[in-house]
mmCIF file with all atom_site columns, C-alpha atoms in Angstrom:
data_model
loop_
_atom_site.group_PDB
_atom_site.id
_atom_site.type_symbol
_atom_site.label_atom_id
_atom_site.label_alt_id
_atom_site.label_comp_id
_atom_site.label_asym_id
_atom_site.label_entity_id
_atom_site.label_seq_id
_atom_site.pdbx_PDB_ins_code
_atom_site.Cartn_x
_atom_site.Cartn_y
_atom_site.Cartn_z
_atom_site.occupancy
_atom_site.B_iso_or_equiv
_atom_site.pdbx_formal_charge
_atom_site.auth_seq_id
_atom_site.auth_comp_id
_atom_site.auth_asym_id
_atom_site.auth_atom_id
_atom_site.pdbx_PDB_model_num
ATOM 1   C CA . UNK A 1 1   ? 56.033 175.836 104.617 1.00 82.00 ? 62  UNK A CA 1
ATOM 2   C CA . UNK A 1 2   ? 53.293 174.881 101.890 1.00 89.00 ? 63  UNK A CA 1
ATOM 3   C CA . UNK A 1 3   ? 53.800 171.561 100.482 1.00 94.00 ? 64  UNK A CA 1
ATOM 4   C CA . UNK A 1 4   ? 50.866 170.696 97.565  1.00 96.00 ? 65  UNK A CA 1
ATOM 5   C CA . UNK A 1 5   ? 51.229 166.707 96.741  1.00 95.00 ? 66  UNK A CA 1
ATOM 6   C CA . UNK A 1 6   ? 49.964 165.248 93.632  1.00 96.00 ? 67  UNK A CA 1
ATOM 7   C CA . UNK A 1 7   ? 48.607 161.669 92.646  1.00 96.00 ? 68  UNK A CA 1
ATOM 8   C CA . UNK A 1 8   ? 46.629 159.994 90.253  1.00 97.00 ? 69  UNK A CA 1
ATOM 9   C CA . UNK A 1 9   ? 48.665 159.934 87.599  1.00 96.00 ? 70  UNK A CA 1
ATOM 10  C CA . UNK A 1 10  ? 48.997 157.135 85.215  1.00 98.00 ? 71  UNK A CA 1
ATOM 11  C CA . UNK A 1 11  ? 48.815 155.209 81.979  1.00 98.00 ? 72  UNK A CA 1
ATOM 12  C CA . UNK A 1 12  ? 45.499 155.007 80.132  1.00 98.00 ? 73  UNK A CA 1
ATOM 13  C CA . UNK A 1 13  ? 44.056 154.686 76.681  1.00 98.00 ? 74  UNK A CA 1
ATOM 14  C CA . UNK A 1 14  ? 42.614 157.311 74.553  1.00 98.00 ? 75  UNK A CA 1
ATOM 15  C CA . UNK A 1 15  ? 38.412 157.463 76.005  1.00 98.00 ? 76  UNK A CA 1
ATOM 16  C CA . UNK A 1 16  ? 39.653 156.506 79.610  1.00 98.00 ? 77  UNK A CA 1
ATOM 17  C CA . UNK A 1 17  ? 39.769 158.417 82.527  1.00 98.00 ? 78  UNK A CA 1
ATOM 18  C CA . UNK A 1 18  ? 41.780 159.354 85.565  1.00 98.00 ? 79  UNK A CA 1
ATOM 19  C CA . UNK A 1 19  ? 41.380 161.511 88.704  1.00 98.00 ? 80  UNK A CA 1
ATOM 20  C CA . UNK A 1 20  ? 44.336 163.798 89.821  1.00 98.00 ? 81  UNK A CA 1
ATOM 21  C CA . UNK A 1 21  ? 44.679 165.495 93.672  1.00 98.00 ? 82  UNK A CA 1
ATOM 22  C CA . UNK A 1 22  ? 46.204 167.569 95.088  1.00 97.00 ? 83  UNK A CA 1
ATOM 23  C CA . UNK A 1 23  ? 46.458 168.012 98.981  1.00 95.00 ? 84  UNK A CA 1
ATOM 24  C CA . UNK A 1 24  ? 47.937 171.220 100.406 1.00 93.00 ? 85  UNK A CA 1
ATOM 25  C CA . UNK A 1 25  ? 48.999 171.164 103.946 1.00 90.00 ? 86  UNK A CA 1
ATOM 26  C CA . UNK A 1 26  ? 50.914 174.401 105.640 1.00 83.00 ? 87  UNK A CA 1
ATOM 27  C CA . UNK A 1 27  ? 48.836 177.119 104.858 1.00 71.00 ? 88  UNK A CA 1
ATOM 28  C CA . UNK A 1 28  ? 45.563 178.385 104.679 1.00 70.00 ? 89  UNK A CA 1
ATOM 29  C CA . UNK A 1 29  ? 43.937 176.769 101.670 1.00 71.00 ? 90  UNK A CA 1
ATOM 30  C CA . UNK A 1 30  ? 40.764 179.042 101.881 1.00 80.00 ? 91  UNK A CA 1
ATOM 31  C CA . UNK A 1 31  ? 39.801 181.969 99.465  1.00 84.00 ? 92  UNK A CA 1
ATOM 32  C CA . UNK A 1 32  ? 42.492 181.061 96.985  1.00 90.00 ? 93  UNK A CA 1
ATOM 33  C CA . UNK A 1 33  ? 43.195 180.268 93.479  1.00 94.00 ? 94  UNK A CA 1
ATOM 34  C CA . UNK A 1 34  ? 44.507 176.497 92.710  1.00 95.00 ? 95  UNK A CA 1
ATOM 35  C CA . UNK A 1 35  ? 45.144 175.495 89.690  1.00 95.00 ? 96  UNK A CA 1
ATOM 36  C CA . UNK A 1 36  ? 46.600 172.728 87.666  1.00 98.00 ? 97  UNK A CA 1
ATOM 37  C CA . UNK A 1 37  ? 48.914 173.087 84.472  1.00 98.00 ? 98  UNK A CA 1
ATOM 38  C CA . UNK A 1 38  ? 50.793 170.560 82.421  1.00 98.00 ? 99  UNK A CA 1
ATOM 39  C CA . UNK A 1 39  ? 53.885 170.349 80.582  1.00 98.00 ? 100 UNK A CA 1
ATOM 40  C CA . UNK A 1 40  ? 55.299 168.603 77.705  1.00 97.00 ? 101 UNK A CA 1
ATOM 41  C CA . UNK A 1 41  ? 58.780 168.217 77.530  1.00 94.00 ? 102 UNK A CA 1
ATOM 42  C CA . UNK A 1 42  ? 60.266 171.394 75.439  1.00 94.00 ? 103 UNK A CA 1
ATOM 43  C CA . UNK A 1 43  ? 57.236 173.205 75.727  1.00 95.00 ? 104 UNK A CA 1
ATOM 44  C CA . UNK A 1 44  ? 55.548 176.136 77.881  1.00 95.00 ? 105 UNK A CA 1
ATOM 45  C CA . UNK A 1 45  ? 53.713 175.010 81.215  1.00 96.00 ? 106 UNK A CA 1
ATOM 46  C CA . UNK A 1 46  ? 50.144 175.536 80.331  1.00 97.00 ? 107 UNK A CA 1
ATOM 47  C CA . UNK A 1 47  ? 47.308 176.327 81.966  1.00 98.00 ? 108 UNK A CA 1
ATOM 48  C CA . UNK A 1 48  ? 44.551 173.624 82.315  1.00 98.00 ? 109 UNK A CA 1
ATOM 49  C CA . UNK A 1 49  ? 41.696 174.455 84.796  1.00 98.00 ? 110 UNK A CA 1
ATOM 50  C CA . UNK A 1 50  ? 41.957 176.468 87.976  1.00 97.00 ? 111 UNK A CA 1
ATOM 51  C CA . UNK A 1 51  ? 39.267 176.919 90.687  1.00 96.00 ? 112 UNK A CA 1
ATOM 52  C CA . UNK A 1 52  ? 38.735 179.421 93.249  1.00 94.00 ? 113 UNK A CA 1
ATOM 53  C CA . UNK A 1 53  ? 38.181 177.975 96.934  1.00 91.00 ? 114 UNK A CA 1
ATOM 54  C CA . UNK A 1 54  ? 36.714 180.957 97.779  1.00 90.00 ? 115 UNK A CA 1
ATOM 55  C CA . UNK A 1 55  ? 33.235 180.505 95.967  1.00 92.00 ? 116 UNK A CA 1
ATOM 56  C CA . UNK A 1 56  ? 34.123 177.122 93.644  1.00 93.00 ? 117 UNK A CA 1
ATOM 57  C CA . UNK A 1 57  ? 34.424 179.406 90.689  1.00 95.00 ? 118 UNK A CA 1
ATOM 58  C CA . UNK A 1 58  ? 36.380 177.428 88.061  1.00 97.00 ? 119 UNK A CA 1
ATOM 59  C CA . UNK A 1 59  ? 38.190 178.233 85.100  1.00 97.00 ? 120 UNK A CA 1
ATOM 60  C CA . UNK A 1 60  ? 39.506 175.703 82.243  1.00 98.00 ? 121 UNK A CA 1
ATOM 61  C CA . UNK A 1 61  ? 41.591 176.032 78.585  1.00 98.00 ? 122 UNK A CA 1
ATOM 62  C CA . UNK A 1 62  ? 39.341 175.484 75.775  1.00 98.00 ? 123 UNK A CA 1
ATOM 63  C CA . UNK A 1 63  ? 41.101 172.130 74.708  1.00 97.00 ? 124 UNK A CA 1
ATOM 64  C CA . UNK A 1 64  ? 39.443 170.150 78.135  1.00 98.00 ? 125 UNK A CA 1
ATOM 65  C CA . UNK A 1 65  ? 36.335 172.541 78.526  1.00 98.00 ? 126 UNK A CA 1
ATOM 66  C CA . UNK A 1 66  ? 33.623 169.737 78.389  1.00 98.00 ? 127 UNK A CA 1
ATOM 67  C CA . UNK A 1 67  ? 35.906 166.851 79.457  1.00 98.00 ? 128 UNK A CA 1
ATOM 68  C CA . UNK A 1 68  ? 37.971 167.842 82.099  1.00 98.00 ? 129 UNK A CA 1
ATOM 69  C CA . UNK A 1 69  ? 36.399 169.082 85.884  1.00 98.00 ? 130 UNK A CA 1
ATOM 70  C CA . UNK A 1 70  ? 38.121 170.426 88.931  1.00 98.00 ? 131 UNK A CA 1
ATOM 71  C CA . UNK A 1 71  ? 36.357 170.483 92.515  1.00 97.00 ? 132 UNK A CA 1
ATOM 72  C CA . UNK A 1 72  ? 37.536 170.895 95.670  1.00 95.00 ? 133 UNK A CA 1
ATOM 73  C CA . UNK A 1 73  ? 37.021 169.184 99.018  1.00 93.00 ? 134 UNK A CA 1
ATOM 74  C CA . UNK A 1 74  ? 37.531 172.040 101.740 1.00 87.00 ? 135 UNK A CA 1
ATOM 75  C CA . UNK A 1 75  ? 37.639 169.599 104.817 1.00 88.00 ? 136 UNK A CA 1
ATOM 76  C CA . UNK A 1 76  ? 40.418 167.984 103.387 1.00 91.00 ? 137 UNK A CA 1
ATOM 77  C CA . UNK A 1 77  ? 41.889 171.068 101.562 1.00 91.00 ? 138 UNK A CA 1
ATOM 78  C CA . UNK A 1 78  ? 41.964 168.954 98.212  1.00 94.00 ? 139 UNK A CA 1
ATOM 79  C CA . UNK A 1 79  ? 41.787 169.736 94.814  1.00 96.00 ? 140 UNK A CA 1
ATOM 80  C CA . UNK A 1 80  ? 40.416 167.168 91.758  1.00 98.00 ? 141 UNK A CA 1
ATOM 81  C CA . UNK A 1 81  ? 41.074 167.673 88.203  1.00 98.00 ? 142 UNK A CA 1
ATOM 82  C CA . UNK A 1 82  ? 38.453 164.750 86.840  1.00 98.00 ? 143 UNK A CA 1
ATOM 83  C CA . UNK A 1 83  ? 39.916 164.445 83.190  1.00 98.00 ? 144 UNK A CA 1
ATOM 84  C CA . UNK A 1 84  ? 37.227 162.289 81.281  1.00 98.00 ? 145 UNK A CA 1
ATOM 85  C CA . UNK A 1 85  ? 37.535 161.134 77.255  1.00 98.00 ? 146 UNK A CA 1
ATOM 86  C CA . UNK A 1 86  ? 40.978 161.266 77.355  1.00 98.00 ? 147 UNK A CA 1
ATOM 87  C CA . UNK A 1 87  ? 43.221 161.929 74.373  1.00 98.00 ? 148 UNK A CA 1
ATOM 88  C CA . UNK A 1 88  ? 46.993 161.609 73.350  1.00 98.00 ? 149 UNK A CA 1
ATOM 89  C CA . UNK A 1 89  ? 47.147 165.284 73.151  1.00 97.00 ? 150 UNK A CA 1
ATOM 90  C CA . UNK A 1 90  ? 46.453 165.481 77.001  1.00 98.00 ? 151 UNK A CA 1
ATOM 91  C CA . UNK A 1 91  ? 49.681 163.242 77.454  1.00 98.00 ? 152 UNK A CA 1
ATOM 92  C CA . UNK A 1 92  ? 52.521 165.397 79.755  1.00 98.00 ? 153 UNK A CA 1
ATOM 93  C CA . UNK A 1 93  ? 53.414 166.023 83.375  1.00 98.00 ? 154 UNK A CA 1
ATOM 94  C CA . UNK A 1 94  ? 50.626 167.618 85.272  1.00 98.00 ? 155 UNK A CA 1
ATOM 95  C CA . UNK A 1 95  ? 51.538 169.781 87.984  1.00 98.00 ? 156 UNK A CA 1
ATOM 96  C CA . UNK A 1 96  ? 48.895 171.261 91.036  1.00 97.00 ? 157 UNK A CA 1
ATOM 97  C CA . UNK A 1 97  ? 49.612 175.143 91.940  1.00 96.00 ? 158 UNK A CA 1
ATOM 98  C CA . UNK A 1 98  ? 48.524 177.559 94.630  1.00 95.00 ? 159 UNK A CA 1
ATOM 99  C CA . UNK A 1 99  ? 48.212 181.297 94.167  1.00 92.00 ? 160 UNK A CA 1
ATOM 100 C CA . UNK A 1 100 ? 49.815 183.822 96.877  1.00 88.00 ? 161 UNK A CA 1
ATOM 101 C CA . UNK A 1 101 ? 45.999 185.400 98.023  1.00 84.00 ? 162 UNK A CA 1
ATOM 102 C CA . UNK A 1 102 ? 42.861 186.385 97.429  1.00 85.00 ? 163 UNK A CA 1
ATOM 103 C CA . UNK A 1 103 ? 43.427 187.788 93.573  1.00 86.00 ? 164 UNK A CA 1
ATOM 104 C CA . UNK A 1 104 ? 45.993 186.703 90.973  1.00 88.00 ? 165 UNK A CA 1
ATOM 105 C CA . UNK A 1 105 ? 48.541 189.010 89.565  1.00 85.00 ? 166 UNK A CA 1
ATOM 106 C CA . UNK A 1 106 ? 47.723 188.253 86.231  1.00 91.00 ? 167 UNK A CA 1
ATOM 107 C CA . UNK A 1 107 ? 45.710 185.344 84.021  1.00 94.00 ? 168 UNK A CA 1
ATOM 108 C CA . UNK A 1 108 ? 44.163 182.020 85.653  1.00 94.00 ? 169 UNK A CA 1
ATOM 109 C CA . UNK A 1 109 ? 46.877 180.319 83.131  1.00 93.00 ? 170 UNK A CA 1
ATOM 110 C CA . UNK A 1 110 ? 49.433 182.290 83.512  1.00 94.00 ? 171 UNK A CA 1
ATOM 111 C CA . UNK A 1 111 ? 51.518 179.973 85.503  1.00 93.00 ? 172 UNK A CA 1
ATOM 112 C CA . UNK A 1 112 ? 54.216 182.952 86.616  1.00 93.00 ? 173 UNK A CA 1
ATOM 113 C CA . UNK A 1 113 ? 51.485 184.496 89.240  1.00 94.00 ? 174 UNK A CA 1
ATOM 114 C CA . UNK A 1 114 ? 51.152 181.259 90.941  1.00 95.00 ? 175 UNK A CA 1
ATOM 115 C CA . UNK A 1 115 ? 53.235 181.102 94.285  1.00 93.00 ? 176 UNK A CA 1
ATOM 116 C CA . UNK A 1 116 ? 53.629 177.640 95.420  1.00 94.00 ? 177 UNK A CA 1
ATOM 117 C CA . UNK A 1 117 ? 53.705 174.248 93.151  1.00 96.00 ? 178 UNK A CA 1
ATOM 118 C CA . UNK A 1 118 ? 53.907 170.597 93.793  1.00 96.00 ? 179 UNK A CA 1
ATOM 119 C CA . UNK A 1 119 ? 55.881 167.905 92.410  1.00 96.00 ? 180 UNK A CA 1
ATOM 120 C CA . UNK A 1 120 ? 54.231 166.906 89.169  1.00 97.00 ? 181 UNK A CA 1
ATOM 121 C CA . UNK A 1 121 ? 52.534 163.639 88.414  1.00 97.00 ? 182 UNK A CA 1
ATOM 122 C CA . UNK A 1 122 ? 52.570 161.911 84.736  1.00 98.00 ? 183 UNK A CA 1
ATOM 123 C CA . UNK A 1 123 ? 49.895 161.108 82.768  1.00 98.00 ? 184 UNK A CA 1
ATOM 124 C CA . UNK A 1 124 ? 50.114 159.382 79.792  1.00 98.00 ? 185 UNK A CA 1
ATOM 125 C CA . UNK A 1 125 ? 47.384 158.381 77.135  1.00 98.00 ? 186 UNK A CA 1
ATOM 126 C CA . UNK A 1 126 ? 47.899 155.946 74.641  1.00 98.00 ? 187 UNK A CA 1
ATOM 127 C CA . UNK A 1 127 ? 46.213 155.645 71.048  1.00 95.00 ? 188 UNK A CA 1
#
């Protein structure tokens, strides 16, 4: 059974920073697509910044392009999101995903072709 677990959530004001991982245990993590997506509370999950294990190949939504960075660390089958300049817009639940394979079904955002999701961890960003 894959099981992804989140931390580094938190409180922080606008211009801070915080570091959000994501450890996946009970699967091959290699040569996949993980991702992480947020949601606001009566709103759509959306996509934030996904990176392919396979060959670090990263992806990101234009609102964090230039402020946000995922990496990986394979030996520990980790994932980072590195969100940097923070802003009150960036405030929701932030959730780590896993894709099924190799490919995606569909979009890096979409969040319906990812497979396997962890529990969410909150960030919040104060003005």
């Amino acid at each position: 059974q894959v099981q992804l677990v989140e931390s580094g959530g938190g409180s922080v004001q606008a211009g801070g920073s915080l570091r959000l991982s994501c450890a996946a245990s009970g699967d091959t993590y290699s040569r996949k697509y993980m991702g992480w997506f947020r949601q606001v509370s009566g709103k759509e999950r959306e996509g934030v910044a996904t990176i392919y294990t396979g060959n670090d190949s990263t992806f990101y939504a234009a609102s964090v392009k230039g402020r946000f960075t995922i990496s990986q660390d394979n030996a520990k089958n980790t994932v980072y999101l590195q969100m940097d300049n923070l802003k009150p817009e960036d405030t929701a639940m932030y959730y780590c995903a896993l894709g099924p394979g190799t490919t995606l079904a569909g979009s890096w955002y979409d969040w319906s072709v990812y497979k396997f999701w962890g529990q969410g961890t909150q960030v919040t960003v104060s003005s």
